[in-house]
């Protein structure tokens, strides 16, 4: 059975969403980020990213991590690409060209979008008000205008990234673009991106994952 290590208030949300889409049974180990605890090494502290038990799985000390039949993977987008290809179906690539495009969009999400979307999330919503820096948020929004324009054009043909259907590429990118939702002005300027993200987030598997995520401590 697949095991996913990481709380849902982390990038493990991507992996849990995908597994729910695939209908694949899995074991979820809610490893919390060590920095969220007053003392991650204190006796009785919950399992966290500094715990020796978790470091034995991922020496980098980051979540998520996946175990599957002896394979250990530690990057959320790579985990999703692997799981989609292993289990097949419409979310997976049907040929080498689709495989390359799904990899391209996953890497694009990580390099072109996430460095900025995460700052929108932190500095408009995630951090306590006294730790938010409006200048950082505005710089991130400015940096995202070009990637949003690229994505807007990519969605013009049929509303999806690859093959005219919802795939792991859409899921991976949607979870990165979700971080930018505290900046509605980006989406108002890119209506196809707005409609695409709404369609991704309307999927039952996403809603189920988010309902479980909301039950976790903030």
Short mmCIF file of C-alpha atoms in Angstrom, two decimals:
data_model
loop_
_atom_site.label_atom_id
_atom_site.label_comp_id
_atom_site.label_asym_id
_atom_site.label_seq_id
_atom_site.Cartn_x
_atom_site.Cartn_y
_atom_site.Cartn_z
CA UNK A 1 0.00 0.00 0.00
CA UNK A 2 1.16 3.53 -0.76
CA UNK A 3 2.12 5.55 2.31
CA UNK A 4 2.07 9.36 2.26
CA UNK A 5 3.97 11.12 5.04
CA UNK A 6 2.87 14.70 5.76
CA UNK A 7 -0.04 16.71 7.08
CA UNK A 8 -2.56 18.04 4.56
CA UNK A 9 -1.58 21.60 5.47
CA UNK A 10 1.52 21.04 3.36
CA UNK A 11 2.38 19.96 -0.16
CA UNK A 12 1.15 16.49 0.79
CA UNK A 13 -2.28 17.83 -0.18
CA UNK A 14 -1.24 17.33 -3.82
CA UNK A 15 -0.55 13.67 -3.33
CA UNK A 16 -3.70 12.97 -1.33
CA UNK A 17 -5.83 14.74 -3.95
CA UNK A 18 -4.30 12.63 -6.70
CA UNK A 19 -4.73 9.36 -4.84
CA UNK A 20 -8.37 10.20 -4.24
CA UNK A 21 -8.77 10.95 -7.97
CA UNK A 22 -7.21 7.58 -8.78
CA UNK A 23 -9.25 5.69 -6.19
CA UNK A 24 -6.06 4.09 -4.88
CA UNK A 25 -6.06 2.99 -1.23
CA UNK A 26 -3.28 4.59 0.80
CA UNK A 27 -1.97 5.02 4.31
CA UNK A 28 -1.62 8.58 5.57
CA UNK A 29 0.98 9.39 8.25
CA UNK A 30 0.36 12.99 9.45
CA UNK A 31 3.93 14.23 9.90
CA UNK A 32 3.84 17.91 10.91
CA UNK A 33 6.44 20.55 10.05
CA UNK A 34 8.91 20.87 12.90
CA UNK A 35 8.93 24.66 12.67
CA UNK A 36 5.25 24.74 13.63
CA UNK A 37 5.98 23.27 17.07
CA UNK A 38 7.27 25.17 20.13
CA UNK A 39 9.91 22.45 20.62
CA UNK A 40 10.00 19.79 17.93
CA UNK A 41 12.41 17.63 19.96
CA UNK A 42 10.52 17.82 23.26
CA UNK A 43 9.37 14.55 24.85
CA UNK A 44 5.86 13.85 23.67
CA UNK A 45 6.13 16.13 20.64
CA UNK A 46 4.05 14.83 17.71
CA UNK A 47 5.76 13.10 14.81
CA UNK A 48 7.39 15.88 12.83
CA UNK A 49 9.97 16.64 10.20
CA UNK A 50 12.81 16.57 12.73
CA UNK A 51 11.79 13.21 14.24
CA UNK A 52 14.35 10.43 13.69
CA UNK A 53 11.55 8.13 12.49
CA UNK A 54 10.71 10.54 9.69
CA UNK A 55 14.32 11.43 8.88
CA UNK A 56 14.83 7.71 8.23
CA UNK A 57 12.29 8.07 5.43
CA UNK A 58 13.40 11.47 4.11
CA UNK A 59 16.81 12.66 5.35
CA UNK A 60 16.01 16.10 3.89
CA UNK A 61 13.43 16.53 6.65
CA UNK A 62 10.70 17.80 4.33
CA UNK A 63 7.16 16.70 3.61
CA UNK A 64 5.67 15.02 1.77
CA UNK A 65 7.43 11.73 1.31
CA UNK A 66 6.00 8.60 -0.25
CA UNK A 67 6.75 4.93 0.21
CA UNK A 68 5.49 2.40 -2.33
CA UNK A 69 6.75 -1.17 -2.64
CA UNK A 70 10.22 -0.21 -1.43
CA UNK A 71 10.43 3.00 -3.47
CA UNK A 72 10.82 6.25 -1.55
CA UNK A 73 10.12 9.59 -3.28
CA UNK A 74 10.40 12.97 -1.59
CA UNK A 75 9.18 15.65 -4.03
CA UNK A 76 5.43 16.19 -4.27
CA UNK A 77 5.20 16.81 -8.01
CA UNK A 78 7.48 13.85 -8.82
CA UNK A 79 5.37 11.67 -6.54
CA UNK A 80 2.24 12.62 -8.48
CA UNK A 81 3.83 11.99 -11.87
CA UNK A 82 4.94 8.57 -10.68
CA UNK A 83 1.57 7.63 -9.21
CA UNK A 84 -0.36 8.77 -12.28
CA UNK A 85 1.86 6.78 -14.62
CA UNK A 86 1.83 3.72 -12.40
CA UNK A 87 -1.94 3.54 -12.12
CA UNK A 88 -2.86 4.86 -15.58
CA UNK A 89 -6.25 6.10 -16.69
CA UNK A 90 -7.18 9.54 -18.05
CA UNK A 91 -4.98 11.42 -15.58
CA UNK A 92 -1.87 9.67 -16.92
CA UNK A 93 -0.02 10.30 -20.18
CA UNK A 94 -1.21 8.20 -23.12
CA UNK A 95 2.10 8.47 -24.99
CA UNK A 96 5.63 9.86 -24.76
CA UNK A 97 4.60 13.31 -25.99
CA UNK A 98 1.94 13.68 -23.29
CA UNK A 99 4.43 12.38 -20.73
CA UNK A 100 6.87 15.11 -21.73
CA UNK A 101 4.20 17.81 -21.61
CA UNK A 102 3.01 16.72 -18.16
CA UNK A 103 6.59 16.82 -16.91
CA UNK A 104 7.10 20.21 -18.54
CA UNK A 105 4.06 21.76 -16.86
CA UNK A 106 5.00 20.26 -13.49
CA UNK A 107 8.49 21.73 -13.72
CA UNK A 108 7.01 25.01 -14.96
CA UNK A 109 4.78 25.12 -11.89
CA UNK A 110 7.80 24.71 -9.66
CA UNK A 111 10.12 27.18 -11.41
CA UNK A 112 7.91 29.87 -12.94
CA UNK A 113 4.99 30.02 -10.53
CA UNK A 114 5.59 28.61 -7.06
CA UNK A 115 8.43 30.93 -5.95
CA UNK A 116 5.93 33.78 -6.34
CA UNK A 117 2.59 32.15 -5.48
CA UNK A 118 3.94 31.07 -2.12
CA UNK A 119 4.82 34.69 -1.28
CA UNK A 120 1.31 35.81 -2.23
CA UNK A 121 -0.08 33.19 0.14
CA UNK A 122 2.25 34.03 3.02
CA UNK A 123 2.15 37.80 2.79
CA UNK A 124 -1.54 38.25 2.04
CA UNK A 125 -3.01 35.47 4.17
CA UNK A 126 -0.76 32.85 5.73
CA UNK A 127 1.49 34.84 8.04
CA UNK A 128 0.12 36.66 11.10
CA UNK A 129 -0.75 40.26 10.14
CA UNK A 130 2.30 41.71 11.88
CA UNK A 131 4.61 39.47 9.82
CA UNK A 132 3.12 40.24 6.40
CA UNK A 133 5.04 42.52 4.07
CA UNK A 134 2.78 44.14 1.46
CA UNK A 135 5.81 44.97 -0.68
CA UNK A 136 6.74 41.28 -0.93
CA UNK A 137 3.19 40.39 -1.89
CA UNK A 138 3.03 43.11 -4.54
CA UNK A 139 6.39 42.06 -6.00
CA UNK A 140 5.18 38.47 -6.22
CA UNK A 141 1.95 39.54 -7.93
CA UNK A 142 3.91 41.60 -10.44
CA UNK A 143 6.20 38.63 -11.14
CA UNK A 144 3.20 36.36 -11.71
CA UNK A 145 1.56 38.47 -14.40
CA UNK A 146 3.74 37.01 -17.17
CA UNK A 147 3.32 33.35 -16.07
CA UNK A 148 -0.44 33.93 -15.78
CA UNK A 149 -0.43 35.31 -19.33
CA UNK A 150 1.44 32.23 -20.54
CA UNK A 151 -1.02 29.94 -18.80
CA UNK A 152 -3.98 31.93 -20.12
CA UNK A 153 -2.76 31.33 -23.67
CA UNK A 154 -2.04 27.65 -23.03
CA UNK A 155 -5.63 27.12 -21.91
CA UNK A 156 -7.13 28.85 -24.97
CA UNK A 157 -7.57 25.71 -27.07
CA UNK A 158 -9.73 23.52 -24.84
CA UNK A 159 -9.33 24.66 -21.24
CA UNK A 160 -6.83 21.99 -20.15
CA UNK A 161 -3.05 21.68 -20.27
CA UNK A 162 -2.60 18.32 -22.00
CA UNK A 163 -4.77 16.17 -24.24
CA UNK A 164 -8.00 18.11 -23.85
CA UNK A 165 -8.76 16.56 -20.47
CA UNK A 166 -8.00 16.95 -16.75
CA UNK A 167 -4.66 15.25 -16.03
CA UNK A 168 -1.96 15.11 -13.41
CA UNK A 169 -0.45 18.20 -15.08
CA UNK A 170 -3.56 20.22 -14.24
CA UNK A 171 -3.64 18.87 -10.70
CA UNK A 172 0.02 19.65 -10.05
CA UNK A 173 -0.24 23.16 -11.42
CA UNK A 174 -3.62 23.87 -9.80
CA UNK A 175 -2.16 23.17 -6.36
CA UNK A 176 0.62 25.69 -7.04
CA UNK A 177 -1.71 28.33 -8.50
CA UNK A 178 -4.04 27.87 -5.51
CA UNK A 179 -1.48 29.74 -3.42
CA UNK A 180 -2.13 32.86 -5.50
CA UNK A 181 -5.86 32.99 -4.77
CA UNK A 182 -5.42 35.72 -2.14
CA UNK A 183 -4.60 37.94 -5.17
CA UNK A 184 -7.93 37.97 -7.06
CA UNK A 185 -6.64 40.67 -9.38
CA UNK A 186 -4.42 38.10 -11.08
CA UNK A 187 -7.41 35.93 -11.90
CA UNK A 188 -9.59 38.80 -13.05
CA UNK A 189 -6.92 39.59 -15.63
CA UNK A 190 -6.78 35.95 -16.74
CA UNK A 191 -10.36 34.63 -17.07
CA UNK A 192 -9.39 31.30 -18.58
CA UNK A 193 -7.02 30.66 -15.68
CA UNK A 194 -9.81 31.57 -13.27
CA UNK A 195 -12.28 29.19 -14.95
CA UNK A 196 -9.69 26.40 -15.18
CA UNK A 197 -8.81 26.61 -11.48
CA UNK A 198 -12.50 26.67 -10.55
CA UNK A 199 -13.06 23.53 -12.64
CA UNK A 200 -10.11 21.78 -10.97
CA UNK A 201 -11.32 22.74 -7.50
CA UNK A 202 -14.88 21.64 -8.26
CA UNK A 203 -13.76 18.04 -8.59
CA UNK A 204 -15.08 15.79 -5.80
CA UNK A 205 -11.62 14.46 -4.94
CA UNK A 206 -10.29 17.98 -4.37
CA UNK A 207 -13.25 18.89 -2.21
CA UNK A 208 -12.87 15.75 -0.15
CA UNK A 209 -9.17 16.43 0.37
CA UNK A 210 -9.82 20.04 1.37
CA UNK A 211 -12.56 19.04 3.82
CA UNK A 212 -10.06 16.76 5.54
CA UNK A 213 -7.42 19.49 5.41
CA UNK A 214 -9.72 21.95 7.14
CA UNK A 215 -10.07 19.57 10.08
CA UNK A 216 -6.35 19.75 10.77
CA UNK A 217 -5.05 22.36 13.24
CA UNK A 218 -4.06 25.58 11.48
#
